[in-house]
Structures are given as C-alpha cells and as structure tokens.
mmCIF file of C-alpha atoms in Angstrom:
data_model
loop_
_atom_site.group_PDB
_atom_site.id
_atom_site.type_symbol
_atom_site.label_atom_id
_atom_site.label_comp_id
_atom_site.label_asym_id
_atom_site.label_seq_id
_atom_site.Cartn_x
_atom_site.Cartn_y
_atom_site.Cartn_z
ATOM 1 C CA MET A 1060 0.000 0.000 0.000
ATOM 2 C CA LYS A 1061 1.297 3.439 -0.880
ATOM 3 C CA LEU A 1062 0.069 6.860 0.247
ATOM 4 C CA ILE A 1063 0.177 9.611 -2.330
ATOM 5 C CA PHE A 1064 -0.262 13.185 -1.091
ATOM 6 C CA PHE A 1065 -1.333 16.174 -3.138
ATOM 7 C CA LEU A 1066 -1.158 19.738 -1.939
ATOM 8 C CA PHE A 1067 -4.577 21.061 -3.019
ATOM 9 C CA PRO A 1068 -7.058 19.536 -2.783
ATOM 10 C CA ILE A 1069 -5.462 17.727 0.086
ATOM 11 C CA ILE A 1070 -6.569 14.269 -0.793
ATOM 12 C CA SER A 1071 -4.506 11.160 -0.614
ATOM 13 C CA ILE A 1072 -5.637 7.894 -2.015
ATOM 14 C CA ALA A 1073 -4.506 4.582 -0.662
ATOM 15 C CA GLN A 1074 -5.506 1.555 -2.674
ATOM 16 C CA GLN A 1075 -5.474 -1.932 -1.299
ATOM 17 C CA GLU A 1076 -4.452 -4.139 -4.175
ATOM 18 C CA SER A 1077 -6.809 -6.916 -3.178
ATOM 19 C CA PHE A 1078 -9.825 -4.661 -2.791
ATOM 20 C CA LYS A 1079 -12.453 -4.914 -5.497
ATOM 21 C CA LEU A 1080 -15.852 -3.329 -5.960
ATOM 22 C CA CYS A 1081 -18.569 -5.939 -6.202
ATOM 23 C CA ASP A 1082 -20.825 -4.501 -8.874
ATOM 24 C CA ASN A 1083 -21.361 -1.560 -11.154
ATOM 25 C CA ALA A 1084 -23.756 0.239 -8.854
ATOM 26 C CA PHE A 1085 -21.480 3.287 -8.592
ATOM 27 C CA THR A 1086 -22.167 5.729 -11.381
ATOM 28 C CA ASP A 1087 -21.375 9.398 -11.839
ATOM 29 C CA LYS A 1088 -24.956 10.135 -10.854
ATOM 30 C CA TRP A 1089 -25.478 7.665 -8.013
ATOM 31 C CA LYS A 1090 -23.043 6.632 -5.341
ATOM 32 C CA PRO A 1091 -24.670 4.729 -2.476
ATOM 33 C CA GLN A 1092 -23.722 6.021 0.967
ATOM 34 C CA TYR A 1093 -23.769 4.399 4.406
ATOM 35 C CA TYR A 1094 -26.920 6.257 5.389
ATOM 36 C CA SER A 1095 -28.801 4.795 2.412
ATOM 37 C CA PHE A 1096 -28.604 1.392 4.144
ATOM 38 C CA ASN A 1097 -28.382 2.408 7.815
ATOM 39 C CA THR A 1098 -24.864 0.978 7.986
ATOM 40 C CA LYS A 1099 -22.956 3.155 10.428
ATOM 41 C CA TYR A 1100 -20.213 1.102 12.074
ATOM 42 C CA PRO A 1101 -21.838 -0.867 14.942
ATOM 43 C CA LEU A 1102 -19.892 0.773 17.778
ATOM 44 C CA SER A 1103 -20.693 4.045 19.510
ATOM 45 C CA SER A 1104 -18.542 7.069 18.619
ATOM 46 C CA GLU A 1105 -17.354 7.142 22.245
ATOM 47 C CA LYS A 1106 -16.235 3.496 22.160
ATOM 48 C CA LEU A 1107 -14.477 3.987 18.811
ATOM 49 C CA THR A 1108 -12.671 7.035 20.206
ATOM 50 C CA GLU A 1109 -11.526 4.992 23.185
ATOM 51 C CA GLU A 1110 -10.309 2.223 20.860
ATOM 52 C CA VAL A 1111 -8.384 4.477 18.499
ATOM 53 C CA ASN A 1112 -6.558 6.201 21.368
ATOM 54 C CA ARG A 1113 -5.667 2.798 22.799
ATOM 55 C CA THR A 1114 -3.974 1.830 19.536
ATOM 56 C CA LEU A 1115 -2.382 5.203 18.654
ATOM 57 C CA THR A 1116 1.123 5.202 20.017
ATOM 58 C CA TYR A 1117 2.155 8.332 18.153
ATOM 59 C CA GLN A 1118 0.279 11.359 19.561
ATOM 60 C CA PRO A 1119 2.351 14.499 18.890
ATOM 61 C CA LYS A 1120 1.150 17.545 20.827
ATOM 62 C CA GLN A 1121 1.190 19.886 17.811
ATOM 63 C CA MET A 1122 -1.554 17.924 15.981
ATOM 64 C CA ASN A 1123 -4.898 19.755 16.016
ATOM 65 C CA GLY A 1124 -7.806 19.669 13.595
ATOM 66 C CA PHE A 1125 -9.863 17.117 11.715
ATOM 67 C CA ILE A 1126 -8.845 14.173 9.525
ATOM 68 C CA THR A 1127 -11.519 12.465 7.458
ATOM 69 C CA ILE A 1128 -10.854 9.031 6.019
ATOM 70 C CA ARG A 1129 -13.512 8.309 3.415
ATOM 71 C CA PHE A 1130 -13.680 4.889 1.836
ATOM 72 C CA VAL A 1131 -15.805 2.211 0.241
ATOM 73 C CA VAL A 1132 -17.240 -0.840 2.003
ATOM 74 C CA ASN A 1133 -17.866 -3.461 -0.656
ATOM 75 C CA CYS A 1134 -20.620 -6.043 -0.641
ATOM 76 C CA LYS A 1135 -18.318 -8.474 1.184
ATOM 77 C CA GLY A 1136 -17.736 -6.019 4.025
ATOM 78 C CA GLN A 1137 -14.171 -5.250 2.876
ATOM 79 C CA THR A 1138 -12.799 -1.701 2.853
ATOM 80 C CA GLY A 1139 -10.753 0.135 0.234
ATOM 81 C CA ASN A 1140 -10.450 3.171 -2.077
ATOM 82 C CA PHE A 1141 -9.400 5.409 0.816
ATOM 83 C CA GLU A 1142 -9.432 9.197 0.485
ATOM 84 C CA ILE A 1143 -8.059 11.599 3.091
ATOM 85 C CA TYR A 1144 -9.308 15.135 3.837
ATOM 86 C CA GLN A 1145 -7.576 17.352 6.382
ATOM 87 C CA ILE A 1146 -8.484 20.677 7.990
ATOM 88 C CA ASP A 1147 -7.316 22.636 11.006
ATOM 89 C CA ASN A 1148 -9.464 23.979 13.837
ATOM 90 C CA SER A 1149 -10.386 27.014 11.712
ATOM 91 C CA TYR A 1150 -11.546 24.634 8.965
ATOM 92 C CA LYS A 1151 -8.678 25.572 6.648
ATOM 93 C CA GLN A 1152 -6.924 22.894 4.590
ATOM 94 C CA ILE A 1153 -3.687 21.626 6.092
ATOM 95 C CA ASN A 1154 -1.368 18.625 5.924
ATOM 96 C CA PHE A 1155 -0.976 16.436 8.969
ATOM 97 C CA GLU A 1156 2.116 14.285 9.326
ATOM 98 C CA GLU A 1157 1.976 11.279 7.038
ATOM 99 C CA LYS A 1158 2.970 9.003 9.902
ATOM 100 C CA TYR A 1159 -0.054 10.123 11.927
ATOM 101 C CA ILE A 1160 -2.467 9.605 9.034
ATOM 102 C CA GLU A 1161 -1.044 6.159 8.366
ATOM 103 C CA ALA A 1162 -1.666 5.226 11.996
ATOM 104 C CA LEU A 1163 -5.322 6.288 11.691
ATOM 105 C CA LEU A 1164 -5.645 4.453 8.405
ATOM 106 C CA THR A 1165 -4.223 1.324 9.990
ATOM 107 C CA PHE A 1166 -6.823 1.629 12.751
ATOM 108 C CA VAL A 1167 -9.654 1.930 10.210
ATOM 109 C CA LYS A 1168 -8.396 -1.154 8.395
ATOM 110 C CA THR A 1169 -8.536 -3.198 11.589
ATOM 111 C CA LEU A 1170 -12.309 -2.674 11.846
ATOM 112 C CA GLU A 1171 -14.000 -5.770 10.515
ATOM 113 C CA ASN A 1172 -17.632 -5.669 11.534
ATOM 114 C CA TRP A 1173 -18.967 -3.661 8.639
ATOM 115 C CA LYS A 1174 -22.620 -4.124 7.833
ATOM 116 C CA ILE A 1175 -23.392 -5.102 4.262
ATOM 117 C CA GLY A 1176 -25.362 -2.555 2.218
ATOM 118 C CA THR A 1177 -28.522 -4.376 1.209
ATOM 119 C CA TYR A 1178 -31.618 -3.216 -0.605
ATOM 120 C CA GLU A 1179 -34.369 -5.534 -1.851
ATOM 121 C CA SER A 1180 -32.079 -8.560 -1.349
ATOM 122 C CA ARG A 1181 -29.359 -7.017 -3.530
ATOM 123 C CA LYS A 1182 -25.992 -6.250 -1.974
ATOM 124 C CA PHE A 1183 -24.307 -2.939 -2.705
ATOM 125 C CA ASP A 1184 -20.939 -1.297 -2.267
ATOM 126 C CA TYR A 1185 -21.252 1.969 -0.370
ATOM 127 C CA TYR A 1186 -19.221 4.966 0.726
ATOM 128 C CA THR A 1187 -18.629 5.714 4.361
ATOM 129 C CA TYR A 1188 -16.147 7.743 6.391
ATOM 130 C CA PHE A 1189 -14.677 8.472 9.783
ATOM 131 C CA THR A 1190 -13.692 11.958 10.830
ATOM 132 C CA PHE A 1191 -11.209 12.094 13.680
ATOM 133 C CA LYS A 1192 -11.251 15.293 15.720
ATOM 134 C CA ILE A 1193 -7.729 15.708 17.019
ATOM 135 C CA GLU A 1194 -6.649 17.821 19.981
ATOM 136 C CA TYR A 1195 -2.972 17.865 20.873
ATOM 137 C CA GLY A 1196 -2.371 14.591 19.074
ATOM 138 C CA LYS A 1197 -5.197 12.769 20.822
ATOM 139 C CA VAL A 1198 -8.447 11.774 19.108
ATOM 140 C CA THR A 1199 -11.258 13.406 21.072
ATOM 141 C CA GLU A 1200 -14.218 12.612 18.816
ATOM 142 C CA ILE A 1201 -15.095 10.364 15.898
ATOM 143 C CA VAL A 1202 -17.830 11.113 13.355
ATOM 144 C CA PRO A 1203 -20.246 9.590 12.417
ATOM 145 C CA MET B 369 -38.593 64.000 -45.291
ATOM 146 C CA GLU B 370 -35.163 63.553 -43.790
ATOM 147 C CA LYS B 371 -36.607 64.191 -40.331
ATOM 148 C CA LEU B 372 -39.274 61.552 -40.899
ATOM 149 C CA GLN B 373 -36.635 59.013 -41.946
ATOM 150 C CA LYS B 374 -34.601 59.746 -38.806
ATOM 151 C CA LEU B 375 -37.687 59.385 -36.657
ATOM 152 C CA CYS B 376 -38.548 56.032 -38.270
ATOM 153 C CA LEU B 377 -34.981 54.807 -37.760
ATOM 154 C CA SER B 378 -35.014 55.846 -34.111
ATOM 155 C CA CYS B 379 -38.340 54.129 -33.553
ATOM 156 C CA THR B 380 -37.046 50.921 -35.173
ATOM 157 C CA LEU B 381 -33.917 51.006 -33.027
ATOM 158 C CA LEU B 382 -35.958 51.550 -29.867
ATOM 159 C CA LEU B 383 -38.274 48.687 -30.794
ATOM 160 C CA MET B 384 -35.264 46.434 -31.372
ATOM 161 C CA ILE B 385 -33.778 47.380 -27.990
ATOM 162 C CA PHE B 386 -37.092 46.800 -26.190
ATOM 163 C CA SER B 387 -37.602 43.509 -27.992
ATOM 164 C CA SER B 388 -34.071 42.417 -27.042
ATOM 165 C CA PHE B 389 -34.719 43.354 -23.386
ATOM 166 C CA ALA B 390 -38.010 41.465 -23.440
ATOM 167 C CA GLN B 391 -36.313 38.428 -24.985
ATOM 168 C CA ASN B 392 -33.478 38.507 -22.420
ATOM 169 C CA ASP B 393 -36.029 38.931 -19.688
ATOM 170 C CA SER B 394 -37.992 35.915 -20.831
ATOM 171 C CA ILE B 395 -34.794 33.808 -21.125
ATOM 172 C CA LEU B 396 -33.824 34.830 -17.578
ATOM 173 C CA LYS B 397 -37.337 34.037 -16.327
ATOM 174 C CA ALA B 398 -37.180 30.593 -17.967
ATOM 175 C CA LYS B 399 -33.753 29.911 -16.445
ATOM 176 C CA LYS B 400 -34.944 31.055 -13.035
ATOM 177 C CA GLU B 401 -38.014 28.842 -13.309
ATOM 178 C CA LYS B 402 -35.903 25.811 -14.255
ATOM 179 C CA TYR B 403 -32.890 26.200 -11.989
ATOM 180 C CA ILE B 404 -34.369 27.893 -8.938
ATOM 181 C CA THR B 405 -38.175 27.652 -8.696
ATOM 182 C CA LYS B 406 -38.313 24.018 -9.806
ATOM 183 C CA GLU B 407 -35.041 23.216 -7.994
ATOM 184 C CA TYR B 408 -33.537 21.430 -10.991
ATOM 185 C CA TRP B 409 -30.575 20.162 -8.923
ATOM 186 C CA HIS B 410 -33.010 17.861 -7.112
ATOM 187 C CA THR B 411 -33.244 15.839 -10.333
ATOM 188 C CA PHE B 412 -29.862 14.371 -9.329
ATOM 189 C CA SER B 413 -28.414 12.578 -6.334
ATOM 190 C CA TYR B 414 -26.890 15.050 -3.925
ATOM 191 C CA ASN B 415 -23.559 13.302 -4.142
ATOM 192 C CA SER B 416 -23.386 13.791 -7.903
ATOM 193 C CA ALA B 417 -21.371 16.411 -9.736
ATOM 194 C CA GLU B 418 -24.641 17.525 -11.373
ATOM 195 C CA TRP B 419 -26.105 18.508 -7.987
ATOM 196 C CA GLN B 420 -23.271 21.001 -7.473
ATOM 197 C CA MET B 421 -23.213 22.066 -11.136
ATOM 198 C CA TYR B 422 -26.925 22.993 -11.336
ATOM 199 C CA LEU B 423 -26.708 24.769 -8.002
ATOM 200 C CA ASP B 424 -23.882 26.783 -9.540
ATOM 201 C CA SER B 425 -26.190 27.582 -12.472
ATOM 202 C CA ALA B 426 -28.839 28.751 -10.003
ATOM 203 C CA LEU B 427 -26.283 30.806 -8.090
ATOM 204 C CA ALA B 428 -25.201 32.497 -11.310
ATOM 205 C CA ILE B 429 -28.762 33.902 -11.442
ATOM 206 C CA GLU B 430 -29.206 34.535 -7.714
ATOM 207 C CA PRO B 431 -25.806 34.696 -5.992
ATOM 208 C CA LYS B 432 -27.401 35.883 -2.752
ATOM 209 C CA ASN B 433 -29.897 33.050 -2.471
ATOM 210 C CA THR B 434 -28.932 31.502 0.885
ATOM 211 C CA ARG B 435 -30.842 28.255 0.372
ATOM 212 C CA LEU B 436 -28.707 27.539 -2.691
ATOM 213 C CA TRP B 437 -25.532 27.924 -0.624
ATOM 214 C CA GLN B 438 -26.962 25.676 2.093
ATOM 215 C CA GLN B 439 -27.852 23.056 -0.515
ATOM 216 C CA LYS B 440 -24.278 23.138 -1.855
ATOM 217 C CA SER B 441 -22.925 22.745 1.641
ATOM 218 C CA MET B 442 -25.121 19.891 2.947
ATOM 219 C CA PRO B 443 -23.813 16.905 0.868
ATOM 220 C CA ASN B 444 -20.259 17.810 1.833
ATOM 221 C CA PHE B 445 -21.097 17.574 5.522
ATOM 222 C CA LYS B 446 -22.672 14.178 4.910
ATOM 223 C CA SER B 447 -19.398 12.945 3.388
ATOM 224 C CA GLY B 448 -17.047 14.356 6.014
ATOM 225 C CA LYS B 449 -15.795 16.995 3.571
ATOM 226 C CA TYR B 450 -15.943 19.875 6.000
ATOM 227 C CA TYR B 451 -13.713 22.291 4.130
ATOM 228 C CA ASP B 452 -16.243 22.709 1.321
ATOM 229 C CA GLY B 453 -19.200 22.142 3.607
ATOM 230 C CA MET B 454 -18.201 25.014 5.846
ATOM 231 C CA ARG B 455 -17.077 27.256 2.973
ATOM 232 C CA PHE B 456 -20.543 27.142 1.400
ATOM 233 C CA LEU B 457 -22.444 27.290 4.689
ATOM 234 C CA ASN B 458 -20.432 30.333 5.765
ATOM 235 C CA LYS B 459 -21.743 32.109 2.651
ATOM 236 C CA ALA B 460 -25.317 31.446 3.776
ATOM 237 C CA VAL B 461 -24.519 32.680 7.298
ATOM 238 C CA GLU B 462 -22.815 35.773 5.894
ATOM 239 C CA LEU B 463 -25.879 36.595 3.755
ATOM 240 C CA ASP B 464 -28.540 35.796 6.366
ATOM 241 C CA THR B 465 -27.079 35.329 9.824
ATOM 242 C CA LEU B 466 -30.382 35.052 11.645
ATOM 243 C CA ALA B 467 -31.610 32.249 9.398
ATOM 244 C CA TYR B 468 -28.432 30.147 9.269
ATOM 245 C CA LEU B 469 -26.320 30.720 12.375
ATOM 246 C CA GLY B 470 -28.317 28.252 14.485
ATOM 247 C CA TYR B 471 -28.193 25.670 11.702
ATOM 248 C CA ARG B 472 -24.411 26.099 11.465
ATOM 249 C CA GLY B 473 -24.187 25.611 15.231
ATOM 250 C CA PHE B 474 -26.181 22.393 14.856
ATOM 251 C CA MET B 475 -23.910 21.184 12.027
ATOM 252 C CA LYS B 476 -20.827 21.856 14.152
ATOM 253 C CA CYS B 477 -22.431 20.053 17.092
ATOM 254 C CA VAL B 478 -23.827 16.919 15.419
ATOM 255 C CA PHE B 479 -21.981 16.605 12.095
ATOM 256 C CA MET B 480 -18.515 17.692 13.236
ATOM 257 C CA LYS B 481 -18.643 17.069 16.973
ATOM 258 C CA ASP B 482 -16.819 20.370 17.269
ATOM 259 C CA TYR B 483 -18.585 21.323 20.455
ATOM 260 C CA GLY B 484 -16.541 24.367 21.454
ATOM 261 C CA ASN B 485 -17.187 26.133 18.142
ATOM 262 C CA ALA B 486 -20.812 24.968 18.121
ATOM 263 C CA ILE B 487 -21.386 26.700 21.461
ATOM 264 C CA ILE B 488 -20.071 30.008 20.054
ATOM 265 C CA ASP B 489 -22.605 29.981 17.183
ATOM 266 C CA LEU B 490 -25.455 28.697 19.300
ATOM 267 C CA LYS B 491 -24.980 31.231 22.081
ATOM 268 C CA ALA B 492 -24.792 34.052 19.519
ATOM 269 C CA ILE B 493 -28.079 33.042 17.864
ATOM 270 C CA TYR B 494 -29.743 32.336 21.213
ATOM 271 C CA LYS B 495 -29.006 35.903 22.224
ATOM 272 C CA LYS B 496 -30.670 37.215 19.059
ATOM 273 C CA ARG B 497 -33.528 34.689 18.778
ATOM 274 C CA PRO B 498 -34.105 33.180 22.248
ATOM 275 C CA ILE B 499 -37.318 31.369 21.425
ATOM 276 C CA ASP B 500 -36.359 29.929 18.061
ATOM 277 C CA GLN B 501 -35.401 26.282 17.523
ATOM 278 C CA THR B 502 -33.328 24.229 15.133
ATOM 279 C CA MET B 503 -33.974 20.564 14.310
ATOM 280 C CA ASP B 504 -36.876 20.317 16.802
ATOM 281 C CA HIS B 505 -34.838 21.535 19.775
ATOM 282 C CA SER B 506 -34.184 24.843 21.493
ATOM 283 C CA TYR B 507 -30.775 26.496 21.288
ATOM 284 C CA PRO B 508 -30.162 25.897 25.025
ATOM 285 C CA PHE B 509 -30.653 22.167 24.311
ATOM 286 C CA TRP B 510 -27.857 22.136 21.701
ATOM 287 C CA ILE B 511 -25.639 24.284 23.933
ATOM 288 C CA GLY B 512 -26.360 21.923 26.844
ATOM 289 C CA ILE B 513 -25.432 18.729 25.003
ATOM 290 C CA SER B 514 -22.291 20.409 23.662
ATOM 291 C CA TYR B 515 -21.220 21.242 27.218
ATOM 292 C CA LEU B 516 -22.103 17.690 28.246
ATOM 293 C CA LYS B 517 -19.682 16.336 25.638
ATOM 294 C CA LEU B 518 -17.024 18.779 26.819
ATOM 295 C CA ASN B 519 -17.606 17.368 30.312
ATOM 296 C CA LYS B 520 -18.537 20.818 31.600
ATOM 297 C CA LEU B 521 -21.341 19.380 33.631
ATOM 298 C CA ASP B 522 -22.466 22.487 35.527
ATOM 299 C CA SER B 523 -22.925 24.372 32.248
ATOM 300 C CA ALA B 524 -24.649 21.360 30.657
ATOM 301 C CA ASP B 525 -26.973 21.171 33.649
ATOM 302 C CA TYR B 526 -27.767 24.881 33.403
ATOM 303 C CA TYR B 527 -28.583 24.910 29.674
ATOM 304 C CA LEU B 528 -30.494 21.614 29.579
ATOM 305 C CA GLY B 529 -32.453 22.768 32.621
ATOM 306 C CA LEU B 530 -33.128 26.062 30.862
ATOM 307 C CA SER B 531 -34.389 24.264 27.753
ATOM 308 C CA ILE B 532 -36.738 22.085 29.799
ATOM 309 C CA ASN B 533 -37.947 24.814 32.131
ATOM 310 C CA ASN B 534 -38.747 27.061 29.163
ATOM 311 C CA ALA B 535 -40.757 24.245 27.582
ATOM 312 C CA LEU B 536 -42.507 23.492 30.884
ATOM 313 C CA LEU B 537 -44.032 26.973 30.765
ATOM 314 C CA LYS B 538 -46.188 25.574 27.942
ATOM 315 C CA GLY B 539 -46.937 22.349 29.844
ATOM 316 C CA LYS B 540 -45.182 19.054 30.602
ATOM 317 C CA GLU B 541 -46.145 17.608 27.214
ATOM 318 C CA ALA B 542 -44.191 20.408 25.528
ATOM 319 C CA VAL B 543 -40.905 18.980 26.812
ATOM 320 C CA HIS B 544 -39.158 16.781 24.255
ATOM 321 C CA TYR B 545 -38.244 13.362 25.672
ATOM 322 C CA VAL B 546 -34.708 13.675 24.301
ATOM 323 C CA ASP B 547 -34.306 16.800 26.448
ATOM 324 C CA TRP B 548 -35.225 14.686 29.511
ATOM 325 C CA PHE B 549 -32.774 12.019 28.369
ATOM 326 C CA TYR B 550 -29.800 14.384 28.133
ATOM 327 C CA TRP B 551 -30.659 16.211 31.361
ATOM 328 C CA GLY B 552 -30.883 12.787 33.038
ATOM 329 C CA LEU B 553 -27.525 11.828 31.543
ATOM 330 C CA THR B 554 -25.993 15.030 32.908
ATOM 331 C CA LYS B 555 -27.384 14.252 36.381
ATOM 332 C CA PHE B 556 -25.988 10.707 36.107
ATOM 333 C CA LYS B 557 -22.536 12.073 35.323
ATOM 334 C CA GLN B 558 -22.910 14.459 38.260
ATOM 335 C CA LYS B 559 -23.696 11.378 40.370
ATOM 336 C CA LYS B 560 -27.131 12.814 41.181
ATOM 337 C CA TYR B 561 -28.776 9.452 40.726
ATOM 338 C CA LYS B 562 -32.225 10.239 42.100
ATOM 339 C CA GLU B 563 -32.729 13.123 39.672
ATOM 340 C CA ALA B 564 -31.195 11.111 36.830
ATOM 341 C CA LEU B 565 -33.700 8.294 37.389
ATOM 342 C CA SER B 566 -36.596 10.713 37.537
ATOM 343 C CA TYR B 567 -35.617 12.441 34.258
ATOM 344 C CA PHE B 568 -34.978 9.128 32.493
ATOM 345 C CA GLU B 569 -38.444 7.978 33.577
ATOM 346 C CA ASN B 570 -39.940 11.149 32.116
ATOM 347 C CA ALA B 571 -38.257 10.323 28.812
ATOM 348 C CA MET B 572 -39.483 6.710 28.947
ATOM 349 C CA ALA B 573 -43.029 7.835 29.697
ATOM 350 C CA GLN B 574 -43.055 9.606 26.341
ATOM 351 C CA ASN B 575 -41.168 6.957 24.387
ATOM 352 C CA SER B 576 -41.261 3.346 25.531
ATOM 353 C CA HIS B 577 -38.895 2.204 22.757
ATOM 354 C CA PHE B 578 -35.827 4.254 23.515
ATOM 355 C CA PRO B 579 -32.836 1.926 24.060
ATOM 356 C CA ASP B 580 -30.395 4.716 24.947
ATOM 357 C CA VAL B 581 -32.425 5.866 27.943
ATOM 358 C CA GLU B 582 -32.945 2.238 29.026
ATOM 359 C CA TYR B 583 -29.199 1.656 28.888
ATOM 360 C CA TYR B 584 -28.285 4.736 30.920
ATOM 361 C CA LYS B 585 -31.083 4.159 33.416
ATOM 362 C CA ALA B 586 -29.591 0.675 33.885
ATOM 363 C CA MET B 587 -26.191 2.324 34.512
ATOM 364 C CA VAL B 588 -27.770 4.406 37.300
ATOM 365 C CA LEU B 589 -29.467 1.339 38.778
ATOM 366 C CA LEU B 590 -26.127 -0.468 38.845
ATOM 367 C CA GLN B 591 -24.645 2.445 40.775
ATOM 368 C CA ILE B 592 -27.338 2.080 43.430
ATOM 369 C CA ASN B 593 -27.022 -1.726 43.499
ATOM 370 C CA GLN B 594 -30.291 -2.601 41.793
ATOM 371 C CA LYS B 595 -28.664 -5.226 39.611
ATOM 372 C CA GLU B 596 -31.736 -7.253 38.599
ATOM 373 C CA GLU B 597 -33.722 -4.184 37.489
ATOM 374 C CA ALA B 598 -30.670 -2.992 35.572
ATOM 375 C CA LYS B 599 -30.300 -6.346 33.836
ATOM 376 C CA ALA B 600 -33.975 -6.384 32.831
ATOM 377 C CA LEU B 601 -33.616 -2.906 31.340
ATOM 378 C CA LEU B 602 -30.516 -3.879 29.388
ATOM 379 C CA VAL B 603 -32.325 -6.905 27.979
ATOM 380 C CA GLN B 604 -35.172 -4.571 27.002
ATOM 381 C CA ALA B 605 -32.717 -2.128 25.388
ATOM 382 C CA LYS B 606 -31.133 -4.945 23.402
ATOM 383 C CA ALA B 607 -34.544 -6.135 22.197
ATOM 384 C CA ASN B 608 -35.514 -2.609 21.203
ATOM 385 C CA ILE B 609 -32.323 -2.192 19.164
ATOM 386 C CA ALA B 610 -32.891 -5.590 17.527
ATOM 387 C CA ASN B 611 -36.381 -4.421 16.570
ATOM 388 C CA GLY B 612 -34.951 -1.360 14.860
ATOM 389 C CA TYR B 613 -35.587 1.234 17.552
ATOM 390 C CA ARG B 614 -32.965 3.884 18.082
ATOM 391 C CA MET B 615 -32.684 7.555 18.843
ATOM 392 C CA ASN B 616 -35.394 9.068 16.682
ATOM 393 C CA GLU B 617 -33.698 12.344 15.910
ATOM 394 C CA ASP B 618 -33.196 14.522 12.868
ATOM 395 C CA ASN B 619 -30.075 13.478 10.984
ATOM 396 C CA GLU B 620 -29.331 10.522 13.274
ATOM 397 C CA SER B 621 -28.833 8.299 10.228
ATOM 398 C CA TYR B 622 -25.913 10.526 9.184
ATOM 399 C CA ALA B 623 -24.161 11.012 12.503
ATOM 400 C CA ASN B 624 -24.397 9.535 15.987
ATOM 401 C CA TYR B 625 -25.808 11.759 18.679
ATOM 402 C CA PRO B 626 -23.721 12.286 21.823
ATOM 403 C CA TYR B 627 -23.506 9.139 23.929
ATOM 404 C CA GLN B 628 -25.741 7.212 21.548
ATOM 405 C CA ILE B 629 -25.295 3.489 22.151
ATOM 406 C CA THR B 630 -25.238 0.341 20.019
ATOM 407 C CA THR B 631 -25.854 -3.326 20.816
ATOM 408 C CA PHE B 632 -22.139 -3.663 21.535
ATOM 409 C CA GLU B 633 -22.300 -1.387 24.585
ATOM 410 C CA VAL B 634 -25.372 -3.202 25.932
ATOM 411 C CA ASP B 635 -23.770 -6.634 25.461
ATOM 412 C CA GLU B 636 -20.567 -5.455 27.073
ATOM 413 C CA ILE B 637 -22.412 -4.664 30.315
ATOM 414 C CA LEU B 638 -24.709 -7.688 30.148
ATOM 415 C CA GLU B 639 -21.694 -10.002 29.929
ATOM 416 C CA LYS B 640 -20.381 -8.604 33.191
ATOM 417 C CA LEU B 641 -23.641 -9.135 35.090
#
C-alpha cells in the first residue's frame, strides 16, 4: 500500500491491491452512501474514540484539527479506495504528518464488523467515512 | 422627409432594444423557473457532480440566495468533507445570519462534533432569537449537550435545565423526551442518581422504545445496586435495538448523537452481570 499526497485539494488515495468493488452500482450520478442502508459502524462514537486512542502510540502535541478518512465498504464487508481530507481547527486545509495519518488508516483497516449494504435482497458497495477530531495529538471525537 | 426618416430609424432602433430586453427577460425568467423555482438540482443525487453544477447555475442567477448555498454545503457535511461544507455554509450565514447561524451551530455540534465552536454559534443566535429552535430543539438544548460532551457538567446542567424549564411553561407535554434524556444523563454524570432516574423515567413515559435511555437508566441502577432491574432494562434495550428502535432524531442516520449506544455497549455490560 502506498500513500500519495497532493497539496490542493489535500486528498490522498490509498488503494489496497486486493480490494475490489462488487458490482457496477457506482455511477457518476449515483453513489450509495452508508446512510442509504443504515450501515454506520456498529460501535458508539465514544467506544471507537476509546479504541483508536488505545492503539495510537504516536500522539504528537502539535496535531490539532480534523482528519476524514472516506472509503468504500464493498458487498463483502471489505474496505478500500481510501481518500483523506484534512483541515485545522479554523476549517482551513492543512497537511498532517503522514505518519499520523497512516496510523489512523491502519486503525480503520482493523475494523472488521462492517454491515453489508442491502436493498431488496441485492448487496451494494457503499461509501462511508470516519472523521477524527484531534486535539494535541489525541483523538477526542469520531464522526459519524 | 429627412426628419421623418430619422424618426422612423429611431423608432425601429428603440423597438429592437425593447424587444431584445423582453427576450433577455424571458430567457432569464425561464432559467430562473428551471434552476431555482423548480429546484432542478433535485433531479440528481446530492452526491453527484450535477447537484453542485446545477446549483452553480442557479447561483449564477441569484448569488445571494442563501438556500442555494446551504444546498451546496449539505452533501459535503454528509461525506465528512468539512472544508467545502463550511465554505458554502459560511456564505449562507454571511448573507442571512439570523436564518443560518443556528443551523451552522447544529452542524458543528452533530456533524462535526466540534462542540466548542458549536457553542459560540449557538450562544450568539440564542441571544438574538431566544425562542427559536433548530432541528426540533431549542438552542439551550444544543448548547447543553455540547457542554455535556465537553464534560462541563455544571454548564450542561444549566442549559439543559433552561431548555426544559422554558418548555414546561407551555406544559409538561411540551418537553421533548430527548431533552429529559440528556438532562438525566448530565445528572448521572454528576452522580445525582435520584434526579437522573426521575428524568430518564420522564423520557421513557413519552417513548417506551428508547434503548439509549434504558441503557443509561440501567447504569444508574447499577450504581445504586439494583442489579436485577438494571439487567432487565438492558435486555429490554437490546430487544428494542434488535427491533430497529434507536434515537429518533433529525439526521441521526448521518451522525451519531452524543452518547448514543449500540448493541455492543449493551452486550458489554450484560456479559459482566
């Protein structure tokens, strides 16, 4: 896996080689989202926050702002096609340290209990995301 | 003769100008009808490029239309893309502060969990519009739950109490059960168990399928050594979740509300009992 960073827009894309979309449901006009299937990750935001801080060994004090990791959950419950968005506390675009983002990405990839997006017995790939609110290197909140 | 020719020419020119104005006017009216009145962007999914593109077309006609800016902003918030979300929403707030400041406070509170900044917006709008609401709740409610998440319990207690006491002026039925839930949760965190139980019961009296309140009421009961009652409530909460009941709040499907639980949290406690 390789992270590629761009300055603006600050989006990095990490592709898992083994990850594949299951069908052709994604089109330019329609991209199913987690809320279309009621498939938020089945842990409370508070519990997820606790978990991520337990696994994050690198928590530099100068890190403040929001990191969003947006990705696809395919119809097998696997994750891939990661995109990263980063802003500071004034909601301006910034770049966090790559090492820190990789640690968050690793955490996201350890989550395995994704619900499958299903509608009328058909399984769908869908987009979802986590936003990590970071204060002094520590994750204080996770959205959604 | 020459004068008559000049007059005819002038009249023709004027007619042409008027006709051109009328034509432009009718083109503009047609565009306005299509892109704004009939909300053409709604023809597309709000995550599509077309949604943004047709809103841009509408904004080219009415750049000060705040609803158009809000509509551009909303899908970004629902994808965690806060840079664009906030950029567009700030335009709406800038153009009509009274209409959008409370909404922005709500977005910061629920969609970003940025409670400190949410409180700034919500207090500012509460000062200007003390009796208004956003997303079915008073501004003191949103300020209160923001303080609760910041663990500033005295402030949370004050604002949630204010929200409920204001509603009580209209009668007990005017109090939203989610207000009782969060005031109860604040009392629980303050270790004021008697009040917490009473407020949770008020919430349950209005909504008997509310797993979050059942879970936290069970937490209080465990604190006062009523283990069996707590266990029964947790079993009830688990059944309610399994039957599809959850916090019935605006936008809950997009983002968890503060301290909202899942089956995992219920099972975790049940396993220990």
